[in-house]
Structures are given as C-alpha cells and as structure tokens.
PDB file of C-alpha atoms and ligand atoms in Angstrom:
ATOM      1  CA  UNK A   1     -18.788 -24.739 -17.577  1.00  0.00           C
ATOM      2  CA  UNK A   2     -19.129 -20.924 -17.552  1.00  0.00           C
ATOM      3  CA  UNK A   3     -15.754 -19.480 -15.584  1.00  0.00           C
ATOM      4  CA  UNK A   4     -15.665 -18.032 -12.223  1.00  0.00           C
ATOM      5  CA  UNK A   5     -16.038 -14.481 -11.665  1.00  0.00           C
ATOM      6  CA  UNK A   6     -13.403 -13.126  -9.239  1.00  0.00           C
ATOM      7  CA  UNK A   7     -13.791  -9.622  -7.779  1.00  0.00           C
ATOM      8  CA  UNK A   8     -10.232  -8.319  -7.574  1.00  0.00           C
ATOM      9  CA  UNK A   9     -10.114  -5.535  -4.794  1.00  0.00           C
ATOM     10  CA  UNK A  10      -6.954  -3.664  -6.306  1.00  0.00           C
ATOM     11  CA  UNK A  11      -4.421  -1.257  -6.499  1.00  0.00           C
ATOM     12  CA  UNK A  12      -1.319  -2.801  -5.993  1.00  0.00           C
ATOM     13  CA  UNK A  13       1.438  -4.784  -8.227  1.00  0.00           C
ATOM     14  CA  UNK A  14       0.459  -7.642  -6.257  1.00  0.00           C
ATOM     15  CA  UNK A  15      -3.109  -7.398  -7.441  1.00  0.00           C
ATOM     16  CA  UNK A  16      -1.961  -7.015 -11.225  1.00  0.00           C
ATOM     17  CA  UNK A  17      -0.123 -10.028 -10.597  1.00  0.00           C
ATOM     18  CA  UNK A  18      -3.390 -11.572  -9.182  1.00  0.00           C
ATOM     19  CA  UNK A  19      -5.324 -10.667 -12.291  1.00  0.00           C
ATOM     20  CA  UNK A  20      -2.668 -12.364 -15.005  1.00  0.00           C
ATOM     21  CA  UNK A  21      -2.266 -15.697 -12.906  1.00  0.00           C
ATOM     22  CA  UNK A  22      -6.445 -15.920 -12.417  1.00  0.00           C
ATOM     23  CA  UNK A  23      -6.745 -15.017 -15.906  1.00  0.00           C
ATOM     24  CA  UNK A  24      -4.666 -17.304 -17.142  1.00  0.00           C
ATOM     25  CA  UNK A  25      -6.230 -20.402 -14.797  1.00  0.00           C
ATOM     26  CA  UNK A  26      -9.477 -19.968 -16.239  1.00  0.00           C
ATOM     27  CA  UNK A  27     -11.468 -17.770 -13.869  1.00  0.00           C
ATOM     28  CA  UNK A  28     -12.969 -14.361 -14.522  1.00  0.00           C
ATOM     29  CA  UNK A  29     -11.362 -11.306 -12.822  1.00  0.00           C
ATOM     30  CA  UNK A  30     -12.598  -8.423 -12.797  1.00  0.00           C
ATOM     31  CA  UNK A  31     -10.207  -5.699 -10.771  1.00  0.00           C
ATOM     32  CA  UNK A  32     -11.664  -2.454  -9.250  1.00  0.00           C
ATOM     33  CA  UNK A  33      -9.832   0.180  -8.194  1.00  0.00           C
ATOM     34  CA  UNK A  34     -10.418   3.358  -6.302  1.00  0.00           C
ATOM     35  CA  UNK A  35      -9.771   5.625  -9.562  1.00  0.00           C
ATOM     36  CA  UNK A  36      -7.674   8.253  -7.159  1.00  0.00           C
ATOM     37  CA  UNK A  37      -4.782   7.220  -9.652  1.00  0.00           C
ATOM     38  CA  UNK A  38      -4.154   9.551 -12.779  1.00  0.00           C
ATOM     39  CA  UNK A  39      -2.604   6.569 -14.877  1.00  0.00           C
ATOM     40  CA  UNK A  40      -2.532   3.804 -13.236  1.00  0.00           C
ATOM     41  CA  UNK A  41      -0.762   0.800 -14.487  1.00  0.00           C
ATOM     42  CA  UNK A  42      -3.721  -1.469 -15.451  1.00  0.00           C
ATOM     43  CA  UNK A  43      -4.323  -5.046 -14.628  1.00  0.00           C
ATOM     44  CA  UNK A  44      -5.300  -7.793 -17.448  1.00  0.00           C
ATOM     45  CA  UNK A  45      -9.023  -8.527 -17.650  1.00  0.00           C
ATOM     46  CA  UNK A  46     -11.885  -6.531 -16.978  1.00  0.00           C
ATOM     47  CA  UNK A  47     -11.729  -3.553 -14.657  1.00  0.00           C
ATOM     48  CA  UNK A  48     -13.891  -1.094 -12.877  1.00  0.00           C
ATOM     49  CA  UNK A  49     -13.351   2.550 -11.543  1.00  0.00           C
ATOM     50  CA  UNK A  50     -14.018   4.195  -8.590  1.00  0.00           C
ATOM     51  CA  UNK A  51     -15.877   3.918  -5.268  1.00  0.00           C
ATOM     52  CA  UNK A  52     -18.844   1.358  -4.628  1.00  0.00           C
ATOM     53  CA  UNK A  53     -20.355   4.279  -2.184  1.00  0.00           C
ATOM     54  CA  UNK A  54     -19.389   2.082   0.809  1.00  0.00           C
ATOM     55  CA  UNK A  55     -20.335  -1.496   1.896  1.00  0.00           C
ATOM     56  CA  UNK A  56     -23.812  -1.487   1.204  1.00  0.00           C
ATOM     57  CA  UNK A  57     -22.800  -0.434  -2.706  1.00  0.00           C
ATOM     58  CA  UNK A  58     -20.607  -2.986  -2.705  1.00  0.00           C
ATOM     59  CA  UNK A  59     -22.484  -5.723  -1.536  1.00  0.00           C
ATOM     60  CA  UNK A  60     -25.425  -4.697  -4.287  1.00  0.00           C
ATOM     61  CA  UNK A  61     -22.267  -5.319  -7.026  1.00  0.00           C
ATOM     62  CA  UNK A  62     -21.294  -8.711  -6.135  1.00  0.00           C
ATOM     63  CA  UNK A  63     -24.871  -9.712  -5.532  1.00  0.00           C
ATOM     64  CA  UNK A  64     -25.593  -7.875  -9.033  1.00  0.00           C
ATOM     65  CA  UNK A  65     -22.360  -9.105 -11.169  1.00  0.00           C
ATOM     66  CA  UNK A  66     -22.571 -13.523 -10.550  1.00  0.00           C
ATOM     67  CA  UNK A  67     -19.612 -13.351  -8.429  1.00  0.00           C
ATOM     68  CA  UNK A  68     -18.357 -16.300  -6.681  1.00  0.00           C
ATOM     69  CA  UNK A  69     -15.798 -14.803  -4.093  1.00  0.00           C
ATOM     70  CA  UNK A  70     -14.135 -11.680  -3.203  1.00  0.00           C
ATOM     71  CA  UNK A  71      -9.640 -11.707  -3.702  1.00  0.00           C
ATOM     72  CA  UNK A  72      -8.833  -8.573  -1.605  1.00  0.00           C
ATOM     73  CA  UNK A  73      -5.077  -7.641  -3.042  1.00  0.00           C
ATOM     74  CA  UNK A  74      -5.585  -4.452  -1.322  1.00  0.00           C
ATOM     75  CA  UNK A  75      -2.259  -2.379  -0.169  1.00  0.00           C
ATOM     76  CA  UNK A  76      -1.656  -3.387   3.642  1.00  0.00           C
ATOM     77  CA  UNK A  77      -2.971   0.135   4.656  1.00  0.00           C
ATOM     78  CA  UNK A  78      -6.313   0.161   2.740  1.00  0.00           C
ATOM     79  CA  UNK A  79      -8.170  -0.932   5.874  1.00  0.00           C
ATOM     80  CA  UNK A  80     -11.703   0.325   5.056  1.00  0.00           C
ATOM     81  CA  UNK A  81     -12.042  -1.447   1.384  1.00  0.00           C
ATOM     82  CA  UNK A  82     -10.940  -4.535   2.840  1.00  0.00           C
ATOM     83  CA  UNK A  83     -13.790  -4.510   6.142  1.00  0.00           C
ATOM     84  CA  UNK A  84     -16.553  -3.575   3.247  1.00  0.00           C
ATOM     85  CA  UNK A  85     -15.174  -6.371   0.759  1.00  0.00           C
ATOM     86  CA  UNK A  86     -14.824  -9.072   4.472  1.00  0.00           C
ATOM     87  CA  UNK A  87     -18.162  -7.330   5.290  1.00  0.00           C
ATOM     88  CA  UNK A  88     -20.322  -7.769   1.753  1.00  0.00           C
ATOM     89  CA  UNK A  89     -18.710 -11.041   0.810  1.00  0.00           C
ATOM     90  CA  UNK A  90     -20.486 -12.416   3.904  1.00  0.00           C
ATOM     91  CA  UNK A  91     -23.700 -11.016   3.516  1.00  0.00           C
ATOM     92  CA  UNK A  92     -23.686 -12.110  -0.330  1.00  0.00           C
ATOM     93  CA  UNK A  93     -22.748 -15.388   0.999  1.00  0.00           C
ATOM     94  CA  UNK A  94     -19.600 -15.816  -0.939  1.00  0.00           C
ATOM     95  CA  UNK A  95     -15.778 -16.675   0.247  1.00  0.00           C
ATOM     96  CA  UNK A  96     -13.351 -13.361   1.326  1.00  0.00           C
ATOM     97  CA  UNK A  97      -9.978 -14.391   0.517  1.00  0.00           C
ATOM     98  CA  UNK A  98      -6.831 -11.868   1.050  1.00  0.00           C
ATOM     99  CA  UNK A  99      -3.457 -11.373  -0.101  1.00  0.00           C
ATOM    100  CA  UNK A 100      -1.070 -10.092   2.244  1.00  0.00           C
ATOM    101  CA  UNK A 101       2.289  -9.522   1.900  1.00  0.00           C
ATOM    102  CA  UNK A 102       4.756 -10.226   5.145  1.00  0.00           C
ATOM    103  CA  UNK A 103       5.353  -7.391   7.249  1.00  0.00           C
ATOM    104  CA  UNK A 104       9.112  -5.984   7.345  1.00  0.00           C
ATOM    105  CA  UNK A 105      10.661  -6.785  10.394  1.00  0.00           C
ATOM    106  CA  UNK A 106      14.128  -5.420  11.749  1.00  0.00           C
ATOM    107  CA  UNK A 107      16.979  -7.152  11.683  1.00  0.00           C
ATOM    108  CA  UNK A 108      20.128  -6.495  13.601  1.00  0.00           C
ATOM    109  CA  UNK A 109      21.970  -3.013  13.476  1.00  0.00           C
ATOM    110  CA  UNK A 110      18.200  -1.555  12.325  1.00  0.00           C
ATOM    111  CA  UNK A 111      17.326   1.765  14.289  1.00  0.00           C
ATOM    112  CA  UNK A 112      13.647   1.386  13.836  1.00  0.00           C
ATOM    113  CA  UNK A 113      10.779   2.838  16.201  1.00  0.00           C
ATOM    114  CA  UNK A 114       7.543   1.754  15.656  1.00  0.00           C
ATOM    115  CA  UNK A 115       4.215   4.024  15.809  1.00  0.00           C
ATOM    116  CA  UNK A 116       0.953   3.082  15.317  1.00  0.00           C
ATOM    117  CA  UNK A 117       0.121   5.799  13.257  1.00  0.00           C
ATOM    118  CA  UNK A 118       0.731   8.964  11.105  1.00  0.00           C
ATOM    119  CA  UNK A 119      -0.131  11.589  14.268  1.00  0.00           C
ATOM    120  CA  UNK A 120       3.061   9.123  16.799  1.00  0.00           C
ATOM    121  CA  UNK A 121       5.296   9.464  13.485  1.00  0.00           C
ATOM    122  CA  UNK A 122       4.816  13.530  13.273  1.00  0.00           C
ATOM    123  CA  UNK A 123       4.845  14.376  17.022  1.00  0.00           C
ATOM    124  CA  UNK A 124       7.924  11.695  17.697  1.00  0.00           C
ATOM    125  CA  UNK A 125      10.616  13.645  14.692  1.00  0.00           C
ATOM    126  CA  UNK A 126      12.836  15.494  16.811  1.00  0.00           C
ATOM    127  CA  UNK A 127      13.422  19.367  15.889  1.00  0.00           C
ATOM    128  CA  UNK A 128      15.913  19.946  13.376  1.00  0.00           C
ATOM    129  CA  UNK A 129      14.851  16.471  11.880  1.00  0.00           C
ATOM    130  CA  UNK A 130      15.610  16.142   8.044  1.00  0.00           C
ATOM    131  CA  UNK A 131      13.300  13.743   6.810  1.00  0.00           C
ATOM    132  CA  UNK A 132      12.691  11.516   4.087  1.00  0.00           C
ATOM    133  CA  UNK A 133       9.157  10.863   3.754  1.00  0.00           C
ATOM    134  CA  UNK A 134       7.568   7.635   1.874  1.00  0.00           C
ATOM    135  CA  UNK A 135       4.206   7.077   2.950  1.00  0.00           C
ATOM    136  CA  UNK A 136       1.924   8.076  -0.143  1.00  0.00           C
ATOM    137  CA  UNK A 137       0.661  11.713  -0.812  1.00  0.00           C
ATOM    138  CA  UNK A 138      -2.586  11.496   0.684  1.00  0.00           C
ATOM    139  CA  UNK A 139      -1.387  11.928   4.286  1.00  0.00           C
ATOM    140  CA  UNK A 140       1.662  14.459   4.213  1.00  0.00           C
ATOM    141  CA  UNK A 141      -0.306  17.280   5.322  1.00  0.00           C
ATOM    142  CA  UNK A 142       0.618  16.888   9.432  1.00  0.00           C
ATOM    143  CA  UNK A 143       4.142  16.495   8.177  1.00  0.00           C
ATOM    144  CA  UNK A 144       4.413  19.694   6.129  1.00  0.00           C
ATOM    145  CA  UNK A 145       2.501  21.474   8.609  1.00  0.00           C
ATOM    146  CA  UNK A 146       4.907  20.910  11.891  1.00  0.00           C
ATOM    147  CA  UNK A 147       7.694  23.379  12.634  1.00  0.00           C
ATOM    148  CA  UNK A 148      11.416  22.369  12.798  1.00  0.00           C
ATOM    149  CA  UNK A 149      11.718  19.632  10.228  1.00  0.00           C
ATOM    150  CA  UNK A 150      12.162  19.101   6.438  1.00  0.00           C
ATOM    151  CA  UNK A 151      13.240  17.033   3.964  1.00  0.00           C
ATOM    152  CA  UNK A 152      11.951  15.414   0.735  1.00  0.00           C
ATOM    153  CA  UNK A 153       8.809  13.278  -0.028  1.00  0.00           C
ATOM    154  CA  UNK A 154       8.660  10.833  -2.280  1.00  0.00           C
ATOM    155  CA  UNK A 155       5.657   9.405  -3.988  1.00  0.00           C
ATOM    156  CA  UNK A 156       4.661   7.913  -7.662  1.00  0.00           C
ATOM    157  CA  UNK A 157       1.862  11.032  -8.578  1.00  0.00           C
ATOM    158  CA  UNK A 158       2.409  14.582  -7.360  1.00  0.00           C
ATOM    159  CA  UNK A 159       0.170  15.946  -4.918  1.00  0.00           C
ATOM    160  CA  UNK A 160      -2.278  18.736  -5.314  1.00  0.00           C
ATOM    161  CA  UNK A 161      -0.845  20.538  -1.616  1.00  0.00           C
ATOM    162  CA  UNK A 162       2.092  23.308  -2.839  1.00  0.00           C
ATOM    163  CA  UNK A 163       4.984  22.200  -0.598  1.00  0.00           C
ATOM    164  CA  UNK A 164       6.527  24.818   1.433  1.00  0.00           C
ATOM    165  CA  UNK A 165       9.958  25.597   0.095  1.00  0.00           C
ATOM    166  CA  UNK A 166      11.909  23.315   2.839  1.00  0.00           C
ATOM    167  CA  UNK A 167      10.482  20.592   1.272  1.00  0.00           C
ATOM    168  CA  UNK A 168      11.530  19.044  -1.854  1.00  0.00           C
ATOM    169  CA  UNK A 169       8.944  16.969  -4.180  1.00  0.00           C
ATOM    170  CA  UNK A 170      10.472  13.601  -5.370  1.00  0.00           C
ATOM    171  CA  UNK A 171       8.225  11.726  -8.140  1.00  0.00           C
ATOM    172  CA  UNK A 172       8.938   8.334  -8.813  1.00  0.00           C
ATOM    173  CA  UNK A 173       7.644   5.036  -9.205  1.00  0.00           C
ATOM    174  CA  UNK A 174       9.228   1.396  -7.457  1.00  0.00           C
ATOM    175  CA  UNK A 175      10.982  -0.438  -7.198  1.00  0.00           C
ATOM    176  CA  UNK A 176      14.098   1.270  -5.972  1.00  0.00           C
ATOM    177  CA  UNK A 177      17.498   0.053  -5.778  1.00  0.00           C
ATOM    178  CA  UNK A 178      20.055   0.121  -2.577  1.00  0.00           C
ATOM    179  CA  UNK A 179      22.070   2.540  -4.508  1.00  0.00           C
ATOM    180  CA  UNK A 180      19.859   5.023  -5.793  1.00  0.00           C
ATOM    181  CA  UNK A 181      18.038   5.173  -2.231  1.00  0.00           C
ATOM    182  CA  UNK A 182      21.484   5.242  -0.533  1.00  0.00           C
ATOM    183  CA  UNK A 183      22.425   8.417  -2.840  1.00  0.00           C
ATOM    184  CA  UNK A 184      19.134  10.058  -1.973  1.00  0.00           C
ATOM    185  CA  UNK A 185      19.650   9.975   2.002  1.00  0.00           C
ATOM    186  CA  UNK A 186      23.142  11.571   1.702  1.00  0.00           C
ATOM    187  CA  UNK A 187      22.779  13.660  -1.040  1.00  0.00           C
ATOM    188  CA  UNK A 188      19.740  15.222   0.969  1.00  0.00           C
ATOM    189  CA  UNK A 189      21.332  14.981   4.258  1.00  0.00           C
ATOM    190  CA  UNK A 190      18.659  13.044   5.856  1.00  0.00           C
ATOM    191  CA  UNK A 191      18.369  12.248   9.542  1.00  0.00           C
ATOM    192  CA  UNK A 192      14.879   9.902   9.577  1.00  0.00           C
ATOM    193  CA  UNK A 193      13.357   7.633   7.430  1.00  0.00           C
ATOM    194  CA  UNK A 194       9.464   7.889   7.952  1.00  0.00           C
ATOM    195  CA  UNK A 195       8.077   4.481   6.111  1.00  0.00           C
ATOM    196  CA  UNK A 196       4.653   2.653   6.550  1.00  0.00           C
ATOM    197  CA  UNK A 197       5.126  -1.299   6.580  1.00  0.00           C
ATOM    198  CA  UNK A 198       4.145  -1.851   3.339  1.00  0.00           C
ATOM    199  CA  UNK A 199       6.350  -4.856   3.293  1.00  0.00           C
ATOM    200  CA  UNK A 200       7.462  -6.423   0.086  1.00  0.00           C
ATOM    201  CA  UNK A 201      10.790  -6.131  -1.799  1.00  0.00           C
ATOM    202  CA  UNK A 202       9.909  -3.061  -4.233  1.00  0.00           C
ATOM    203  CA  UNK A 203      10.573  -0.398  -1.446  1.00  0.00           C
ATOM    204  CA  UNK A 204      12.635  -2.569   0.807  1.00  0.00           C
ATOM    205  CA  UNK A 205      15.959  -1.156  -0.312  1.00  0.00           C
ATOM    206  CA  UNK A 206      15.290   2.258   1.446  1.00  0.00           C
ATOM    207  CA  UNK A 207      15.219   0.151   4.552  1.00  0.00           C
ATOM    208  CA  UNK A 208      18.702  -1.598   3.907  1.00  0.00           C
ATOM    209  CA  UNK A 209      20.356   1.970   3.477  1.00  0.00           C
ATOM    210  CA  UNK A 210      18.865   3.944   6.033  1.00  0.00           C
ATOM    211  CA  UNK A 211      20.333   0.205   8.154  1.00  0.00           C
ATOM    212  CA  UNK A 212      23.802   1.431   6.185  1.00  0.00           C
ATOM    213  CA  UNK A 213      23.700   4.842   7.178  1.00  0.00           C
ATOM    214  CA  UNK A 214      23.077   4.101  10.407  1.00  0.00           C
ATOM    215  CA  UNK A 215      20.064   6.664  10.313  1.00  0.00           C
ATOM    216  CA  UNK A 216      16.770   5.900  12.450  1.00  0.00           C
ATOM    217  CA  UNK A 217      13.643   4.785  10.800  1.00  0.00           C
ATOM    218  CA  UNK A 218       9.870   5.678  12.376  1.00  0.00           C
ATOM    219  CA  UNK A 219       7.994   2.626  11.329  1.00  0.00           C
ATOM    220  CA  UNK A 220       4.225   3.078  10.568  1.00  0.00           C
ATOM    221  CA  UNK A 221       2.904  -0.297  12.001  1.00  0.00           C
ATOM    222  CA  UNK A 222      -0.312  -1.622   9.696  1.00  0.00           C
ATOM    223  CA  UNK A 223      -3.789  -0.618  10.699  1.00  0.00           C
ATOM    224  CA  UNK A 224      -6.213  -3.976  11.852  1.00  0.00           C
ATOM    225  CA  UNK A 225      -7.688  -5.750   8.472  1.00  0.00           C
ATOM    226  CA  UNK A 226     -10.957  -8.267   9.080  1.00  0.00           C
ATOM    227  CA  UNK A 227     -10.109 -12.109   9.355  1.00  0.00           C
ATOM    228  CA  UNK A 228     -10.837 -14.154   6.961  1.00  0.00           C
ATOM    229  CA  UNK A 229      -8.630 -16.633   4.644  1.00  0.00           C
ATOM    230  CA  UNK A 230      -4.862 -14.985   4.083  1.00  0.00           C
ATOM    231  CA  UNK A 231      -1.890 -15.551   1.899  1.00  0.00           C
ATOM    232  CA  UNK A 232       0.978 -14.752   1.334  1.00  0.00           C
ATOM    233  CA  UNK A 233       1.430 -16.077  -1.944  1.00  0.00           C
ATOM    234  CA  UNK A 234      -0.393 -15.469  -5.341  1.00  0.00           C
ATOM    235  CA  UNK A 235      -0.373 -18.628  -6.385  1.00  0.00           C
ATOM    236  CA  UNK A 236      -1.778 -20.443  -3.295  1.00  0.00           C
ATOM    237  CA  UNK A 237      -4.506 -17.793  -3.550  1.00  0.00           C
ATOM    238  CA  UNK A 238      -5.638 -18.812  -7.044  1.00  0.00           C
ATOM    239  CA  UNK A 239      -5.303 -22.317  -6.153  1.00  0.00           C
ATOM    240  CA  UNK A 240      -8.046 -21.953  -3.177  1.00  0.00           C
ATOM    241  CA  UNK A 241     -10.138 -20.342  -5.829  1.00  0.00           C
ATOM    242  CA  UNK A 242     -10.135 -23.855  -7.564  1.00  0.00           C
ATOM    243  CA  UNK A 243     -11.647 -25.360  -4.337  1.00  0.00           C
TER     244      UNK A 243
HETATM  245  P1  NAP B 301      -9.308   2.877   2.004  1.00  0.00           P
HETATM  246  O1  NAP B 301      -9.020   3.981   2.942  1.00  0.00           O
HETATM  247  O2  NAP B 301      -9.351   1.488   2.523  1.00  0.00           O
HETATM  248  O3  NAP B 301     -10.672   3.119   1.209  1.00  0.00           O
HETATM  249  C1  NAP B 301     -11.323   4.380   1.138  1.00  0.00           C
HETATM  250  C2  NAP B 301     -12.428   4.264   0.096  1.00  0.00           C
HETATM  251  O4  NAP B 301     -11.874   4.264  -1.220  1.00  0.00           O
HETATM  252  C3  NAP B 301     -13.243   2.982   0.188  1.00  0.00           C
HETATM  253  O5  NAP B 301     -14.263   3.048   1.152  1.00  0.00           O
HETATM  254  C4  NAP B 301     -13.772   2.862  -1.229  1.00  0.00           C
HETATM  255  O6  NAP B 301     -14.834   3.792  -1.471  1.00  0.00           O
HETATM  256  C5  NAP B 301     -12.599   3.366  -2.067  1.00  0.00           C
HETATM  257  N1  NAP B 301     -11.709   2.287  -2.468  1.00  0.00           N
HETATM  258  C6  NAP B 301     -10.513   1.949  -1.938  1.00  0.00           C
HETATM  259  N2  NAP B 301      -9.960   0.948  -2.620  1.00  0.00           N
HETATM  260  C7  NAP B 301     -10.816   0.629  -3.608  1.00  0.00           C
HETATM  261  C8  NAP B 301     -10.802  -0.326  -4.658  1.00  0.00           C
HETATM  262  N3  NAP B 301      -9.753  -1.160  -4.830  1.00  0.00           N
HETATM  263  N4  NAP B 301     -11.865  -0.369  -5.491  1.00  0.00           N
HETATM  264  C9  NAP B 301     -12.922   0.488  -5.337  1.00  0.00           C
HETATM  265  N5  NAP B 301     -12.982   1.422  -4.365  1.00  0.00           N
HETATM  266  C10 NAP B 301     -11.938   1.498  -3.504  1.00  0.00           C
HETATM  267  O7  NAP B 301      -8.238   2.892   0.795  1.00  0.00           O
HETATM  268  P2  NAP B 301      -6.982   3.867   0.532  1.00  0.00           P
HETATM  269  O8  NAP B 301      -5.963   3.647   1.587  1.00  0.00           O
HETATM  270  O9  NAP B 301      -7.492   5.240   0.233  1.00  0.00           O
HETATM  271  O10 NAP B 301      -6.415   3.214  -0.807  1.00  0.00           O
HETATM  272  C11 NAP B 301      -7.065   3.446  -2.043  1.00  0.00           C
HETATM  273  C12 NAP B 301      -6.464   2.511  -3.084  1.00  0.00           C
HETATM  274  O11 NAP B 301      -5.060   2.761  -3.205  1.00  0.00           O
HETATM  275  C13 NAP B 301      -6.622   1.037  -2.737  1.00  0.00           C
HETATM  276  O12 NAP B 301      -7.010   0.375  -3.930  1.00  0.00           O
HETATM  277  C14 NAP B 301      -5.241   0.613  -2.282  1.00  0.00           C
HETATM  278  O13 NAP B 301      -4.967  -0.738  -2.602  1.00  0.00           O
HETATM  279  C15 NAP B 301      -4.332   1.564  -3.047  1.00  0.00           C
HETATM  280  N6  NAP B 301      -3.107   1.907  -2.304  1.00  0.00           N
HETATM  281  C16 NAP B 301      -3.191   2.409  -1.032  1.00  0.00           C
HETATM  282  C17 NAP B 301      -2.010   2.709  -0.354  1.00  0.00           C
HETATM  283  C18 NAP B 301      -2.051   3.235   1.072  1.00  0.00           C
HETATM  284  O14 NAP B 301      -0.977   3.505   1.637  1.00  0.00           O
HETATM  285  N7  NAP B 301      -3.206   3.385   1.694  1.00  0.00           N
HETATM  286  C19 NAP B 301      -0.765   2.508  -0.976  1.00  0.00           C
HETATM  287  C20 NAP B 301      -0.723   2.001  -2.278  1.00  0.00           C
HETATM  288  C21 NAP B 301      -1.897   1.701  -2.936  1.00  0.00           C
HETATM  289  P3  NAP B 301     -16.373   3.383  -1.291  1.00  0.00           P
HETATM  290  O15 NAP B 301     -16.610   3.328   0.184  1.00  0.00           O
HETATM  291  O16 NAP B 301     -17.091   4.459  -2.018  1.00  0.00           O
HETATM  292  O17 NAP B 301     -16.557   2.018  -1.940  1.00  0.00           O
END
C-alpha cells in the first residue's frame, strides 16, 4: 500500500517532532516552512520552502502533491497559515488536523496582565519601564519606537532593525533554564516581562523567575485559529492519521 502523504505546516520543535514520529509510523511527511529562517533546524523527511502565495496556492499544492490531510504544527501565533491550511484542506476535501500546545496559565503569586495584542502590550509599559522583550523579531518595531522604556530583546536570529543604543540585542536559541533567565532579569535590572503565550516548557522558565522576582509580566493572549480537530499531544495526532 503506497504511504500517506502528510503536509506538515511547520516551524516549530513541535512540528520536527511531528515529522520523526510520522516518519517513523509509516506515513509520508512532507514539512513546509515559511523560509523567513536563516538556518533553521530541519525536520526529517521531505521539506519545502517558502510561501504558497496564500490559500488559493496552497490549496493548488495539496490538490497537486496526493495528499491525504493537512497536520498544522504551526507556532500558536501563526494565525494566517493555519486559516489557509483549515481553509484549503476543506476545499481539497481532505482532514485539517492541529497541534496545539496548552496555553500558560498563572498560578498563584504570578503578576501577569493579559493584552490581546502587541499595540495593549506597548501602550500599557509604564514610563521608566525596563523591559525584557521575548516575542520574536518580527514585531519589536512599536517597542523600540516608544519613549521612556528599554531593556533587552531576546530572539534566536538577529533582526535587520539597528536597535537604538538603550536597547541591548540578546541572540539565543531555547530552551532556557530558571537560572540563566533569573540572572538575565537582575543582571539587566528589568521591571516587565513582555511574553506572547507560546505555551510549552522551552520558554516557560522566564515565567517562573519573573514569578521569583516578583516582577510583572504583560501576557500576549493567542490570536483566534480555525476549528477543526486539536491536540495536544504528538502522538494522539499521528494516531488519528491511522484512522
Ligand atoms: P503567519 O502570519 O500565519 O503567515 C504569514 C505567511 O507566511 C503565510 O500566509 C504564508 O505565506 C507564510 N507561511 C507561514 N508559515 C508557513 C509555513 N509553515 N509554510 C509555508 N508558508 C508559511 O505566520 P508567522 O507568524 O509569520 O510565522 C511564520 C513561521 O514561523 C510559521 O511557520 C510559524 O510556525 C513560525 N513561528 C512563528 C512564531 C510567531 O510568533 N508568529 C514563533 C515561532 C515560529 P503564503 O500566504 O504566501 O502561503
């Protein structure tokens, strides 16, 4: 029987992950991601670069490529891959499944405020605000731009913006460790936390120190993704792949 081809919708660990365990129960992944990555860490099994030029481009590749379902592994803010892979798996007439990881969710002695996007988490930092900044490089710009705060920014590939000199470039790559993010919020004096809810342990440690230092945290809830079939857990995704 010839094996099942799996679009992987990438870009994540989670989504490497995905790739290995479908790989190794027989199916065919093939993972696309976005190419915005310099090196990227790349998943097993066959992979594909870049854009699809939106839905319609997408739904022409499954159609095209024999696919029998879509396995979104997207990160938890990629909403608009995820509504063209809901939206082309349907017309192609093939299953959506996605993989979610659990939101983070405070716990007691957690200063957290929650905003529902990147323009609440800019206009809510009080002047004077040192910040530490882990949301990605592709939406710093409103951050960098406002008067009265600073801080660092942390993120796995530099950006192309030149930081202005009150902000301090910090390249690295998760996971982090409670001690190493506990050293960076005192060793940089920092006041807030700015963090999307990525959920998932990798970055979760920031979160437990900034609890520590008793220091607020302005929580980036997660944009809308479609329905559709979700889990939480890699395993149970490959297994409804079986069905
Ligand atoms: P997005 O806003 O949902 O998507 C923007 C466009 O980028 C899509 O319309 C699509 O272009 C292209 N694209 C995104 N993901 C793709 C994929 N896996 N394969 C092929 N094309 C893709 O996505 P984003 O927030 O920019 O994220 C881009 C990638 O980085 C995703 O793979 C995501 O998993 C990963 N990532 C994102 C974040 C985050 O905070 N947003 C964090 C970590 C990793 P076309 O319309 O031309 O098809």
């Amino acid at each position: 029987m010839p094996r099942k081809r799996i679009l992987i919708l990438g870009g994540t660990s989670d989504a490497r992950r995905l790739a290995s365990e479908l790989l190794a129960a027989g199916f065919e992944p093939v993972t696309s991601l976005a190419g915005v990555t310099r090196e990227p860490v790349l998943p097993a099994g066959d992979i594909r670069l870049g854009g699809f030029g939106g839905e319609a481009g997408l739904y022409t590749y499954l159609a095209s490529g024999g696919f029998a379902a879509v396995a979104d592994a997207t990160h938890p803010f990629a909403a608009q891959i995820s509504q063209h892979g809901f939206n082309a798996a349907r017309r192609a007439g093939i299953p959506y499944l996605r993989l979610e990881r659990q939101a983070w969710v405070p716990v007691n002695g957690d200063r957290w405020t929650l905003v529902a996007d990147i323009k609440s988490a800019v206009e809510i930092l009080p002047i004077g605000a040192r910040v530490m900044l882990t949301i990605g490089r592709k939406e710093i710009a409103p951050f960098l731009a406002r008067n009265g705060i600073s801080g660092i920014v942390r993120m796995i590939e530099a950006t192309p913006l030149a930081l202005p000199s009150h902000w301090q470039l910090i390249l690295a790559r998760p996971p982090f460790s409670l001690a190493d993010e506990r050293h960076l919020l005192i060793t940089h004096d920092i006041s807030h936390l700015v963090a999307k809810n990525s959920g998932g342990p990798q970055t979760e440690a920031k979160l437990v120190a900034a609890r520590e230092l008793n220091l607020p945290v302005i929580m980036i809830e997660r944009p809308a993704k479609p329905a559709g079939r979700v889990f939480t857990c890699i395993s149970d995704l490959a297994g409804a792949l079986k069905d």
